[in-house]
mmCIF file of C-alpha atoms and ligand atoms in Angstrom:
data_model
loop_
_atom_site.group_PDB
_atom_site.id
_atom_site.type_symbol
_atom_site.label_atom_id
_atom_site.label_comp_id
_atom_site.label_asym_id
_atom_site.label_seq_id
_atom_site.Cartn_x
_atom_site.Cartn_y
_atom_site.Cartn_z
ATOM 1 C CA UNK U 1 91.905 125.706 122.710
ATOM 2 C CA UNK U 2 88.960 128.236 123.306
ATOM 3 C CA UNK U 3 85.844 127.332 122.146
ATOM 4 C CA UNK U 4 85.225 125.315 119.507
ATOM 5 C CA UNK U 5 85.175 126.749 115.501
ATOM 6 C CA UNK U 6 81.353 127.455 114.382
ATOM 7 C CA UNK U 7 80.768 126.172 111.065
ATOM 8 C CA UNK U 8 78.370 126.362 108.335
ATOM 9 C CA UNK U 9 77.575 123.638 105.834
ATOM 10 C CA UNK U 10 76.333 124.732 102.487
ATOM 11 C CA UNK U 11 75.728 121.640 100.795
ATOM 12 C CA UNK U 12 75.105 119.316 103.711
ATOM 13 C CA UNK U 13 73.305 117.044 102.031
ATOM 14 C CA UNK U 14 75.382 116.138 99.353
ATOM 15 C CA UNK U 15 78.820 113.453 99.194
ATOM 16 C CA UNK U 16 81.179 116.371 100.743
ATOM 17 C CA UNK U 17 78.406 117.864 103.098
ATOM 18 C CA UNK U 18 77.720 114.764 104.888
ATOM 19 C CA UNK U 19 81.411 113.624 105.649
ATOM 20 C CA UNK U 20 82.330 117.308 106.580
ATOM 21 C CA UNK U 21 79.012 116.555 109.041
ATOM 22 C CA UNK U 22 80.881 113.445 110.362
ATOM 23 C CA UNK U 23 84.208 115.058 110.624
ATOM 24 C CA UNK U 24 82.199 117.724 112.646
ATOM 25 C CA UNK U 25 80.430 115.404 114.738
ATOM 26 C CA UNK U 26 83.548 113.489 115.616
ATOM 27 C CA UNK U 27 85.157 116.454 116.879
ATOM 28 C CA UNK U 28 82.699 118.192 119.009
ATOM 29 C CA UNK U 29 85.571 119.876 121.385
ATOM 30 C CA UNK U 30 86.839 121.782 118.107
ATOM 31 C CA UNK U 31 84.086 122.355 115.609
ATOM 32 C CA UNK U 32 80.785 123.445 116.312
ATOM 33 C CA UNK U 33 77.387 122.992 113.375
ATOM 34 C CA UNK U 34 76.680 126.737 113.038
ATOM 35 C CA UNK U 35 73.993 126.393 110.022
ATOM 36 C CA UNK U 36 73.167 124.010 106.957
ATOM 37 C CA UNK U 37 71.537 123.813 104.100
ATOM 38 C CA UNK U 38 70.645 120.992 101.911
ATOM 39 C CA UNK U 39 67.561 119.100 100.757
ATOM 40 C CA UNK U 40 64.334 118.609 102.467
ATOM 41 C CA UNK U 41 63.909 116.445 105.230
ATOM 42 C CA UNK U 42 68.048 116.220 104.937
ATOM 43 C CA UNK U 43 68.826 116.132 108.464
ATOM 44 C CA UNK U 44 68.104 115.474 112.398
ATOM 45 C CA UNK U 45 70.568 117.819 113.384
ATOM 46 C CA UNK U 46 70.290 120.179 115.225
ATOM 47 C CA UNK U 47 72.079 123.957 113.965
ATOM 48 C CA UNK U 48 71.473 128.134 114.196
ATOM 49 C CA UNK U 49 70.405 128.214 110.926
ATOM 50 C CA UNK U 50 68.352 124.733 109.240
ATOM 51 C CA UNK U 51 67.903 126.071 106.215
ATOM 52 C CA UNK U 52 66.094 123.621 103.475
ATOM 53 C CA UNK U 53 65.324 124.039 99.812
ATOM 54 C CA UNK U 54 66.678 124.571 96.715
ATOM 55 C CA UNK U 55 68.482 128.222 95.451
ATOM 56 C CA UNK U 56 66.255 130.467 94.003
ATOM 57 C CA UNK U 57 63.192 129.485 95.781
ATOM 58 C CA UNK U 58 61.413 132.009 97.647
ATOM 59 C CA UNK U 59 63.944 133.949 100.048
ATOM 60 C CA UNK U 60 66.415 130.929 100.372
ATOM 61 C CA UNK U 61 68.985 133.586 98.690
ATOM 62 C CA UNK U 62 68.561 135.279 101.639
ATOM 63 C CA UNK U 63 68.347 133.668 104.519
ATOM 64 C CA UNK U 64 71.877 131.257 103.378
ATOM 65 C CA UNK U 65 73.124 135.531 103.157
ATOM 66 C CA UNK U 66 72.461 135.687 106.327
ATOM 67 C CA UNK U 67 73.642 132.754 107.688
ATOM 68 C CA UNK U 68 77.124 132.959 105.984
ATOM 69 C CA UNK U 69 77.581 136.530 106.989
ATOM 70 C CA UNK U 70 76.562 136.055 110.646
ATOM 71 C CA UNK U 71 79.080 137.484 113.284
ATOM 72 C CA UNK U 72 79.022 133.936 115.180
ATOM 73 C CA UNK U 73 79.800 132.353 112.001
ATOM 74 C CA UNK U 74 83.603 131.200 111.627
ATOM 75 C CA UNK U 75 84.216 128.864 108.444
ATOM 76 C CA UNK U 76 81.639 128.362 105.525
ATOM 77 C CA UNK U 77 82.122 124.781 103.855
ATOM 78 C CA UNK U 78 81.168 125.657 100.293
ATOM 79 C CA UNK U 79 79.337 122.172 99.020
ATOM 80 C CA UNK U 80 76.468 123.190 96.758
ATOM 81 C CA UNK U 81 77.364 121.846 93.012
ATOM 82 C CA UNK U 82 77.075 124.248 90.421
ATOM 83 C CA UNK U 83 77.339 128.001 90.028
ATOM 84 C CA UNK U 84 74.861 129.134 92.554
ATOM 85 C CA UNK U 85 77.960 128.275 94.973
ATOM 86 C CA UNK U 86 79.480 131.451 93.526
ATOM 87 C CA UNK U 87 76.943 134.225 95.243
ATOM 88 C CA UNK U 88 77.355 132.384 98.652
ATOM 89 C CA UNK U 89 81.229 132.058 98.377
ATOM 90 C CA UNK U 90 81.469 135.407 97.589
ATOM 91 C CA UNK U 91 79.229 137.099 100.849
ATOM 92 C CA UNK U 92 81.150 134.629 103.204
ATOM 93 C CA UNK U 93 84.650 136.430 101.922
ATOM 94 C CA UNK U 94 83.289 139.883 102.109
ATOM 95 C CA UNK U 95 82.589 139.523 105.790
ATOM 96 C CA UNK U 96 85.588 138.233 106.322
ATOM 97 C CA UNK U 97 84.499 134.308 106.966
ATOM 98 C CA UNK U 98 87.027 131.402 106.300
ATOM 99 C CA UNK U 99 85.977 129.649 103.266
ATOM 100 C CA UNK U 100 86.568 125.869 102.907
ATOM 101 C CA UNK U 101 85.582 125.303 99.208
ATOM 102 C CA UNK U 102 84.873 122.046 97.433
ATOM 103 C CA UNK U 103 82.558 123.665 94.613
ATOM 104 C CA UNK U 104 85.256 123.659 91.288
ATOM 105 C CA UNK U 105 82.326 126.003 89.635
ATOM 106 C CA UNK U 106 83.440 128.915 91.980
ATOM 107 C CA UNK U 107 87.250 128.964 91.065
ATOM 108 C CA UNK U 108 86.544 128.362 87.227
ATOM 109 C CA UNK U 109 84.215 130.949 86.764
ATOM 110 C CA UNK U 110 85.005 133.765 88.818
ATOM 111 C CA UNK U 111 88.645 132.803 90.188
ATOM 112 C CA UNK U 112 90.305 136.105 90.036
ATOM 113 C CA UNK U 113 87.235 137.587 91.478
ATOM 114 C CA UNK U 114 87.428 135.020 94.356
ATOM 115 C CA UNK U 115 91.178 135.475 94.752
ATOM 116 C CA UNK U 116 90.827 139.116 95.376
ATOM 117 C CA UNK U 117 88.136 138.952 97.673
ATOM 118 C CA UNK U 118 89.653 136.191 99.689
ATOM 119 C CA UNK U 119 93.110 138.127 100.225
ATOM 120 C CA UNK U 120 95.736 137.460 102.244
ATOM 121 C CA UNK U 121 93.954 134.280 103.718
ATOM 122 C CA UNK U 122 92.708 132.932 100.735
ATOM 123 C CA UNK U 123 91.014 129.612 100.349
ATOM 124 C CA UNK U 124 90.874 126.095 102.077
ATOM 125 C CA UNK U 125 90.533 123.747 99.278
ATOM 126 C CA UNK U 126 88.789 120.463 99.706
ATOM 127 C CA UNK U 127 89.437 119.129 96.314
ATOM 128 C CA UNK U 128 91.893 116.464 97.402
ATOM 129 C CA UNK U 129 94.643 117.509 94.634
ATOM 130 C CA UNK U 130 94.915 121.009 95.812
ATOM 131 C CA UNK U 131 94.591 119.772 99.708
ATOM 132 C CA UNK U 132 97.374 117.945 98.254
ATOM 133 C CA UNK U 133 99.177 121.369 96.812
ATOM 134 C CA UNK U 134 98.604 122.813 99.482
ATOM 135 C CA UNK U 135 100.260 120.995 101.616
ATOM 136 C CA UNK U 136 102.780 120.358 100.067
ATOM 137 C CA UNK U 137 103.459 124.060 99.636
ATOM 138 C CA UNK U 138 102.804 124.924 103.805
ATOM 139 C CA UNK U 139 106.179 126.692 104.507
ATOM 140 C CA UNK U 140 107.653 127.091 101.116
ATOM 141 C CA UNK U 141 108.153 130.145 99.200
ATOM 142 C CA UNK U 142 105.972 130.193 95.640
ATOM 143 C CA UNK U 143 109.026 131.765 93.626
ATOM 144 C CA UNK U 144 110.562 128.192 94.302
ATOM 145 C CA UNK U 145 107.918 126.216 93.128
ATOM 146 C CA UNK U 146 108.788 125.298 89.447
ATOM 147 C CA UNK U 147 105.358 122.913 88.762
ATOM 148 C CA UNK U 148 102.661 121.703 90.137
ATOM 149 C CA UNK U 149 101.546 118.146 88.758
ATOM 150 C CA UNK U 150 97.928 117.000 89.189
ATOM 151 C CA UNK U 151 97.265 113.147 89.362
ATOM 152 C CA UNK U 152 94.504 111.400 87.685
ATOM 153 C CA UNK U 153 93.480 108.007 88.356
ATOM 154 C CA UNK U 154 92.237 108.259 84.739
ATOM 155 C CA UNK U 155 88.637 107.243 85.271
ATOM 156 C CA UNK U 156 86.976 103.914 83.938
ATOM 157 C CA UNK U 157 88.318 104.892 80.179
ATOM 158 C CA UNK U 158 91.369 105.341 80.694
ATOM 159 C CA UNK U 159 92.738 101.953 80.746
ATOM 160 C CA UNK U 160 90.525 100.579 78.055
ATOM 161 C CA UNK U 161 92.087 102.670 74.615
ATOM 162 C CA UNK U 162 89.574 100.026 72.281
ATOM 163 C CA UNK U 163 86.592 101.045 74.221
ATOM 164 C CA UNK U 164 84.617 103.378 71.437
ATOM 165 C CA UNK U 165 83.460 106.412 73.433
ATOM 166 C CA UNK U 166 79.996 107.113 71.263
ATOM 167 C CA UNK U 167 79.072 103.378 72.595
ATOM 168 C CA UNK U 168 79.762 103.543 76.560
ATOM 169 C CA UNK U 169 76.596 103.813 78.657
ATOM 170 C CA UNK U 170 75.593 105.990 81.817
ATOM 171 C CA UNK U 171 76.605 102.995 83.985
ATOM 172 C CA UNK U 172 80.279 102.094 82.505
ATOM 173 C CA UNK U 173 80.858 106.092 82.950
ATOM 174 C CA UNK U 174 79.407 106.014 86.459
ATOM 175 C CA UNK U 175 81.537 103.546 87.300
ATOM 176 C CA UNK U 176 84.659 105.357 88.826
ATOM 177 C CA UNK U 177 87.745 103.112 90.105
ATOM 178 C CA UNK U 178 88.903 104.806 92.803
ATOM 179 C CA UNK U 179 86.658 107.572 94.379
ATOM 180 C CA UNK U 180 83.001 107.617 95.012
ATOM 181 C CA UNK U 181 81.565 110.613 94.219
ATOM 182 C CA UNK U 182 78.189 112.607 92.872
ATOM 183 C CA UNK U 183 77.021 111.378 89.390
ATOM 184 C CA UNK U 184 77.941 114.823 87.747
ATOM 185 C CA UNK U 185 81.863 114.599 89.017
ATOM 186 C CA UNK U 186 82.311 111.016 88.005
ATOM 187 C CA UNK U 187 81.045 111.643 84.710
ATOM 188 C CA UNK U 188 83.655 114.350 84.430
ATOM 189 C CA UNK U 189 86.049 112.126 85.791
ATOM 190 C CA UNK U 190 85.307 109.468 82.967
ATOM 191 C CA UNK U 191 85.789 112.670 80.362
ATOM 192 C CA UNK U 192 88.681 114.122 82.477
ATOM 193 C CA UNK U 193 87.414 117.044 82.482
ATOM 194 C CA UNK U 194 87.264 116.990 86.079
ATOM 195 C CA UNK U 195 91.159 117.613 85.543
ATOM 196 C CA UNK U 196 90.709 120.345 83.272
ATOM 197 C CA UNK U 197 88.478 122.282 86.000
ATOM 198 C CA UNK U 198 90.977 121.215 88.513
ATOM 199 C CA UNK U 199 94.004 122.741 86.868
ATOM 200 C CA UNK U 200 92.081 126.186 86.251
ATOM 201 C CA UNK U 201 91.015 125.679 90.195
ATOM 202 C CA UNK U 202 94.483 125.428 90.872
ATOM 203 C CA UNK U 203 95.973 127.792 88.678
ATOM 204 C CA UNK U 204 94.202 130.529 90.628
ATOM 205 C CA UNK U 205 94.454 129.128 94.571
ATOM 206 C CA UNK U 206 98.425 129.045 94.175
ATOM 207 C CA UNK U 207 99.026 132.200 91.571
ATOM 208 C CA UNK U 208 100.764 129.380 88.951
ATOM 209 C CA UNK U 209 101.109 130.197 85.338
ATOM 210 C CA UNK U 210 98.407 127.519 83.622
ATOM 211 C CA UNK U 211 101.933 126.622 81.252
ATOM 212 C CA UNK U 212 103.604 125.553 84.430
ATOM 213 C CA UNK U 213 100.366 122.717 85.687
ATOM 214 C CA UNK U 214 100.412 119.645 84.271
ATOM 215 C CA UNK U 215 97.982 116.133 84.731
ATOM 216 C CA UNK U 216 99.459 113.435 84.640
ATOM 217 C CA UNK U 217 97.732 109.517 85.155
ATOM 218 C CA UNK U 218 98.515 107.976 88.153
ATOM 219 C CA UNK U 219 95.945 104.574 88.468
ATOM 220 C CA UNK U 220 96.320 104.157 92.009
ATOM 221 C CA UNK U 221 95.034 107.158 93.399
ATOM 222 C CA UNK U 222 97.639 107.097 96.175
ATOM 223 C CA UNK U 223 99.412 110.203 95.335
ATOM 224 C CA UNK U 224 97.338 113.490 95.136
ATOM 225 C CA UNK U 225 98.938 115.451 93.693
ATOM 226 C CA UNK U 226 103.035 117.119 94.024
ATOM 227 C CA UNK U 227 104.646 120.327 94.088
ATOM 228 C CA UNK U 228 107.850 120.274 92.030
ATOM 229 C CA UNK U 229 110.371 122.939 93.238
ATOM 230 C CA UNK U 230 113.258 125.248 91.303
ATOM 231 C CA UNK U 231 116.103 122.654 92.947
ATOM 232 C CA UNK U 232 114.261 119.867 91.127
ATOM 233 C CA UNK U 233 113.106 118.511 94.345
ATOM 234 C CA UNK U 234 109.210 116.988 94.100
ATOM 235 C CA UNK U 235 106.871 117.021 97.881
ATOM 236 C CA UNK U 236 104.062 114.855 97.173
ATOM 237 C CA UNK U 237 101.004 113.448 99.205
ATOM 238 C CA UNK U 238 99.798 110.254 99.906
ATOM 239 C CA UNK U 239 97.429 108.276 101.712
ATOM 240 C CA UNK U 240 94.424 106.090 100.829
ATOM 241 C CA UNK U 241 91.883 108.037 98.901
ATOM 242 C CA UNK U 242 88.898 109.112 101.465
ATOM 243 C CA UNK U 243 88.072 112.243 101.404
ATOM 244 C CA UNK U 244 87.303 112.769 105.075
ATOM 245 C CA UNK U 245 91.035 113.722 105.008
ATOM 246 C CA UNK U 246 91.219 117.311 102.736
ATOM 247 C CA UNK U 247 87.806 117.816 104.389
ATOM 248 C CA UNK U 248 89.597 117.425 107.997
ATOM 249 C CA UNK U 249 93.054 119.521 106.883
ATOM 250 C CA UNK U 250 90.711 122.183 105.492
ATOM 251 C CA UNK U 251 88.734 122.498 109.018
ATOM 252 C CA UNK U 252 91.512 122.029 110.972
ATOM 253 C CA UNK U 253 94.295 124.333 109.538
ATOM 254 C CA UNK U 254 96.827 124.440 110.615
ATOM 255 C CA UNK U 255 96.349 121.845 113.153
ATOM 256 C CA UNK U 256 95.897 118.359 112.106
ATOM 257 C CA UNK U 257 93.019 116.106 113.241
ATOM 258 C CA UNK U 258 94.338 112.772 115.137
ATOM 259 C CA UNK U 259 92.730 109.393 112.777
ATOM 260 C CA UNK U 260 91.099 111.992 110.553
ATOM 261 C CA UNK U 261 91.122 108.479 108.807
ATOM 262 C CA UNK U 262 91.786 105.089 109.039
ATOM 263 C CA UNK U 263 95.611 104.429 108.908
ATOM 264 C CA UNK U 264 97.558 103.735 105.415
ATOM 265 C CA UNK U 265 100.138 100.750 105.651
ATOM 266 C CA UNK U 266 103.463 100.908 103.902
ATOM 267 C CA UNK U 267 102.134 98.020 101.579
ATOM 268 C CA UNK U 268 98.936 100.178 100.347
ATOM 269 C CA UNK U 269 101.971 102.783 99.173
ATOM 270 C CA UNK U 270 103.410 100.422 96.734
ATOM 271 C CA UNK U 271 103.431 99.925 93.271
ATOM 272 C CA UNK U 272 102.870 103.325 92.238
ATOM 273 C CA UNK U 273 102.425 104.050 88.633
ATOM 274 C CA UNK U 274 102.800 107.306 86.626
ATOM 275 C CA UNK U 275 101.871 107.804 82.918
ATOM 276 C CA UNK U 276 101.778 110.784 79.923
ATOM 277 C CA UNK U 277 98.492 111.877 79.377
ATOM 278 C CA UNK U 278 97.107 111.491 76.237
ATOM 279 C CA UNK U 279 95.537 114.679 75.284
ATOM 280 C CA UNK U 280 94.211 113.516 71.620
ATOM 281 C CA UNK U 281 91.822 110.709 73.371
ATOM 282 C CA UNK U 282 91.436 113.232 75.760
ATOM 283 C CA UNK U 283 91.363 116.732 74.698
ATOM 284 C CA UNK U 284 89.437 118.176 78.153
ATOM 285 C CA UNK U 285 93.145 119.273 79.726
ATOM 286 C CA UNK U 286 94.039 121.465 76.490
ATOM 287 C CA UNK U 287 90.557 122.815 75.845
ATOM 288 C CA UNK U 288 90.369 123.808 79.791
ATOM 289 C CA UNK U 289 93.864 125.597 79.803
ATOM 290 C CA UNK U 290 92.784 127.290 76.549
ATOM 291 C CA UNK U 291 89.853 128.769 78.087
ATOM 292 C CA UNK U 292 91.722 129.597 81.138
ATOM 293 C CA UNK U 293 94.411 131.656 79.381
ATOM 294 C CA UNK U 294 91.591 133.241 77.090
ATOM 295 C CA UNK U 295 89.765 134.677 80.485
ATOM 296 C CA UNK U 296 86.830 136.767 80.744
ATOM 297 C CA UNK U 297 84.386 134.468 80.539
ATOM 298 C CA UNK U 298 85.542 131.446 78.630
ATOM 299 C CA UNK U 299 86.073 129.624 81.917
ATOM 300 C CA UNK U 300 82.308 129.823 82.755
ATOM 301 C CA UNK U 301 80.789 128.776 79.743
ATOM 302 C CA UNK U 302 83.419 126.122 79.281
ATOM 303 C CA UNK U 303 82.280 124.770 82.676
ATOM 304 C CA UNK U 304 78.452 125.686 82.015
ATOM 305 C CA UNK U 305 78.625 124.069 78.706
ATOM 306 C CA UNK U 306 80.225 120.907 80.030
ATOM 307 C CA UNK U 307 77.317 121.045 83.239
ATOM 308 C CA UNK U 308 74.836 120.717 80.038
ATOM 309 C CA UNK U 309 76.617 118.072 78.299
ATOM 310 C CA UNK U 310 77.000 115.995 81.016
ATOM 311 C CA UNK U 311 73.417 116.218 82.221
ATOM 312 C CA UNK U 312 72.276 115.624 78.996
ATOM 313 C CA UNK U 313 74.375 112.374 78.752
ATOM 314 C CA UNK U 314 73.001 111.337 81.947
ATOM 315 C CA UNK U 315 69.812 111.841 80.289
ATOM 316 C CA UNK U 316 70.275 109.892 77.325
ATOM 317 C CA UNK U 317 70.018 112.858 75.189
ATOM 318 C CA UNK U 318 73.745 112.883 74.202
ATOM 319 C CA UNK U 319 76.738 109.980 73.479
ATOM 320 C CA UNK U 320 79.405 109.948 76.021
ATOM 321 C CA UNK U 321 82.125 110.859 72.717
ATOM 322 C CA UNK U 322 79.830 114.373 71.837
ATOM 323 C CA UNK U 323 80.373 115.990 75.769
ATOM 324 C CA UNK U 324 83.515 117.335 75.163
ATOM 325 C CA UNK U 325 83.032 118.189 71.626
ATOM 326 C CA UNK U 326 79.940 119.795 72.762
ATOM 327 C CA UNK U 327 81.772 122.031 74.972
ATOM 328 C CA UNK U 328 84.793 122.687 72.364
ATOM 329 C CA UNK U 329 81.964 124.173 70.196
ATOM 330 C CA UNK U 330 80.330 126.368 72.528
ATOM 331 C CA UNK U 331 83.630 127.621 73.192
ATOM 332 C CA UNK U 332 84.392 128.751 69.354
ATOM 333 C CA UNK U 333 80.859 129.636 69.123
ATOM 334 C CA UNK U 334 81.473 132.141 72.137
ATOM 335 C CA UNK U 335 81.970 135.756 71.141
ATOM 336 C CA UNK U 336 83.830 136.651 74.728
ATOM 337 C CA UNK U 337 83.262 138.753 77.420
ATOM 338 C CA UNK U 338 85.171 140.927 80.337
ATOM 339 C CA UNK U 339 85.610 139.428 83.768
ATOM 340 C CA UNK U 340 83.248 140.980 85.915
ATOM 341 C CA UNK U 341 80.706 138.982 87.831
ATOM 342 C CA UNK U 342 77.187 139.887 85.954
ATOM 343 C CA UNK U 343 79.448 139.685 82.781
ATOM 344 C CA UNK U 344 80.522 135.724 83.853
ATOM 345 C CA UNK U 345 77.208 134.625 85.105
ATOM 346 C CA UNK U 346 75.975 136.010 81.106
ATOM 347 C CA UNK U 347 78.724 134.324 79.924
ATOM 348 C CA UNK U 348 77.150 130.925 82.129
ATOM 349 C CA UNK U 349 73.532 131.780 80.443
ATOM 350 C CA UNK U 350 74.571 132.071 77.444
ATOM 351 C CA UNK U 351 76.599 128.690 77.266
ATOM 352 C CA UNK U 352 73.705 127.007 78.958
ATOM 353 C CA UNK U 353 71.213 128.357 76.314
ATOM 354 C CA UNK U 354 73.937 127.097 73.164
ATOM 355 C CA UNK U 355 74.148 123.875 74.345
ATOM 356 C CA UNK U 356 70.155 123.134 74.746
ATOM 357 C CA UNK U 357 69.558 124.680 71.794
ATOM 358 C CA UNK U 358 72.007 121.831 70.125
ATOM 359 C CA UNK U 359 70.049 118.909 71.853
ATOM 360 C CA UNK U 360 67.283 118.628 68.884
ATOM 361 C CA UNK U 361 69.905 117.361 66.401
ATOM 362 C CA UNK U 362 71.872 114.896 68.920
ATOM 363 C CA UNK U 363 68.612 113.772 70.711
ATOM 364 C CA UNK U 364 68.436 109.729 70.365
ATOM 365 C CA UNK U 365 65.192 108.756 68.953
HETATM 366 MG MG1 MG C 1 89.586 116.271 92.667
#
C-alpha cells in the first residue's frame, strides 16, 4: 500500500459520521481524516479542514466547496441528513472525488443527475441494503440480475397489526428493533418509508427498472438485502446488523477491512424469517415507486414532504397515521416539474411550503 486514503467527513457528527470516524481511526495505515464538518464543539480531532456550523450560515457553503474539491482530497463520506447533502455530493463528483454516500435525500431527489455525474465509478453506498446489493453484484453482469429484494425488519409496527396508528406516540415510533439510528430515519423506519426511499436509492445506484425491486419483511435484520439472478439463483448478505460494516466496505473497496466488526456465529444466522409486505397498512413502498416512475420532481417533494411530516410528528403537531397521507397529498397536489437541479430543489420548496401550510388544521390543541 502507498500512503494511506485522505478522507473527508461531511456529517461527522452525526450516527454515520462518528463510526466512519472510528473506522478511520482504527485504521490509521489506510485512511487518513482529510476534513470534517459537523456541529460545534463536535470534535478533538485533529483534520485539514475543521469546519463547524450549520449549511447556509455565513460562507460554510464555501469553505465544505473547498474542502471536497481539494486536490489532496480522495473520498468524501456524504453524512449530512437532508437535501443540503445534494450541493456537496455533487462538487465532490465533478472533481472527480470518490463519493461514499449515506444521505438517501441525494439519490431520491436528484438520482439521475448524480448517476451521470458520478460515471463510470459511480457511488459507494453506505445504506446497508445497497452495501448489501452491491456486493452481492461485485463480479456479475447487470443483464443477469433478474431482482433485487430489499429487507425490512419492519420497524416497531410491523408486528403489532391491532396497534391503531393515529394513537402511537413519539417514543413507541422511536423505538426501532433492530438498528439504532437518528430520530428522523427511525421514524421512517416505523412508516417504512425508509424502504420506499431505499428502493428509489437503489433503483438508480444499480440502473434496475423500479417494477423489478421489491421489499420484503425480514424481522431479524440478518439478511440485507439479495440480488436475484436470470438462472433463478439468489446472493444474499448477512451478518449482525452494525453498521461499521457498509461504512468499512464503502472505504475500503475493493479491499476488505480485517474485524471491520465483531464476528457473527453460525447460531446468530438462524431462524431467518421472510414475509409479504403489506402495502394497504403500509402504502409508503407504492406511493415511493409511483413517484419514482413519475420523475421530474416527484421524488423530491415526496421525500421533502415526508422530511415535514415526520418533523412535525416529532413535534406533536401531527398523528403518526396522517405522515404518509400527508405526503400522498402533496404528491396529487403537485403540478410536476422537469428534472433539472434548480427545477428539483423548487420542486423540494414547494413541498416543504404545502405541507406547513397544512399544519393549522392537524395541529393538536
Ligand atoms: Mg437502510
Amino acid at each position: 500500500m502507498t500512503r494511506p486514503i485522505n478522507i473527508a467527513v461531511l456529517g461527522a457528527t452525526g450516527s454515520i459520521g462518528r463510526q466512519t470516524l472510528d473506522v478511520i481511526d482504527r485504521n490509521p495505515a489506510r485512511f487518513k481524516l482529510f476534513g470534517l464538518t459537523g456541529g460545534v464543539g463536535s470534535s478533538d480531532r485533529k483534520a485539514e479542514h475543521d469546519i463547524h456550523g450549520r449549511a447556509g450560515e455565513g460562507d460554510f457553503d464555501a469553505r465544505v466547496e473547498a474542502m471536497v474539491t481539494d486536490p489532496r482530497c480522495d473520498l468524501v463520506v456524504v453524512a449530512i441528513p437532508g437535501a443540503r447533502a445534494l450541493g456537496p455530493t455533487m462538487s465532490a463528483l465533478r472533481a472527480g472525488k470518490e463519493v461514499a454516500l449515506a444521505t438517501k435525500e441525494v439519490l431520491v431527489m436528484a438520482g439521475a443527475l448524480v448517476m451521470k455525474a458520478a460515471g463510470e465509478r459511480g457511488i459507494r453506498p453506505i445504506d446497508s441494503e445497497h452495501s448489501a446489493i452491491w456486493q452481492c453484484l461485485w463480479g456479475e453482469e447487470l443483464k443477469n440480475v433478474r431482482r433485487l429484494v430489499i429487507t425490512s425488519s419492519g420497524g416497531p409496527f410491523w408486528a403489532h397489526p391491532e396497534l391503531d396508528l393515529d394513537q402511537v406516540t413519539v417514543e413507541q415510533a422511536l423505538n426501532h428493533p433492530r438498528w439504532s439510528m437518528g430520530r428522523k430515519v427511525t421514524v421512517d423506519s416505523a412508516t417504512l418509508m425508509n424502504k420506499g426511499l431505499e428502493l428509489i436509492e437503489a433503483h438508480h445506484l444499480y440502473g434496475i427498472p423500479l417494477d423489478r425491486i421489491s421489499v420484503c419483511i425480514h424481522p431479524q435484520s440478518v439478511v440485507h438485502s439479495l440480488v436475484e439472478f436470470v438462472d433463478g439463483s439468489f446472493k444474499a448478505q448477512l451478518g449482525r446488523p452494525d453498521m461499521r460494516l457498509p461504512i468499512a466496505v464503502a472505504l475500503a473497496y475493493p479491499d476488505r477491512l480485517p474485524d471491520a466488526v465483531p464476528p457473527t456465529s453460525i447460531h446468530e444466522l438462524s431462524g431467518l424469517e421472510f414475509q409479504e409486505l403489506d402495502e394497504d397498512r403500509f402504502p409508503s413502498v407504492r406511493l415511493a415507486r409511483d413517484a419514482a416512475a413519475t420523475g421530474g420532481g416527484h421524488p423530491a417533494v415526496l421525500n421533502a414532504a415526508n422530511e415535514e411530516a415526520v418533523y412535525a410528528f416529532l413535534a406533536g403537531d401531527l398523528p403518526f397515521g396522517a405522515i404518509i397521507p400527508t405526503v400522498e397529498r402533496a404528491l396529487e397536489a403537485f403540478p410536476g416539474c422537469g428534472g433539472s437541479l434548480p427545477e428539483i430543489l423548487e420542486a423540494d420548496r414547494w413541498a416543504r411550503a404545502e405541507v406547513k401550510a397544512k399544519f393549522g388544521s392537524v395541529r393538536r390543541a
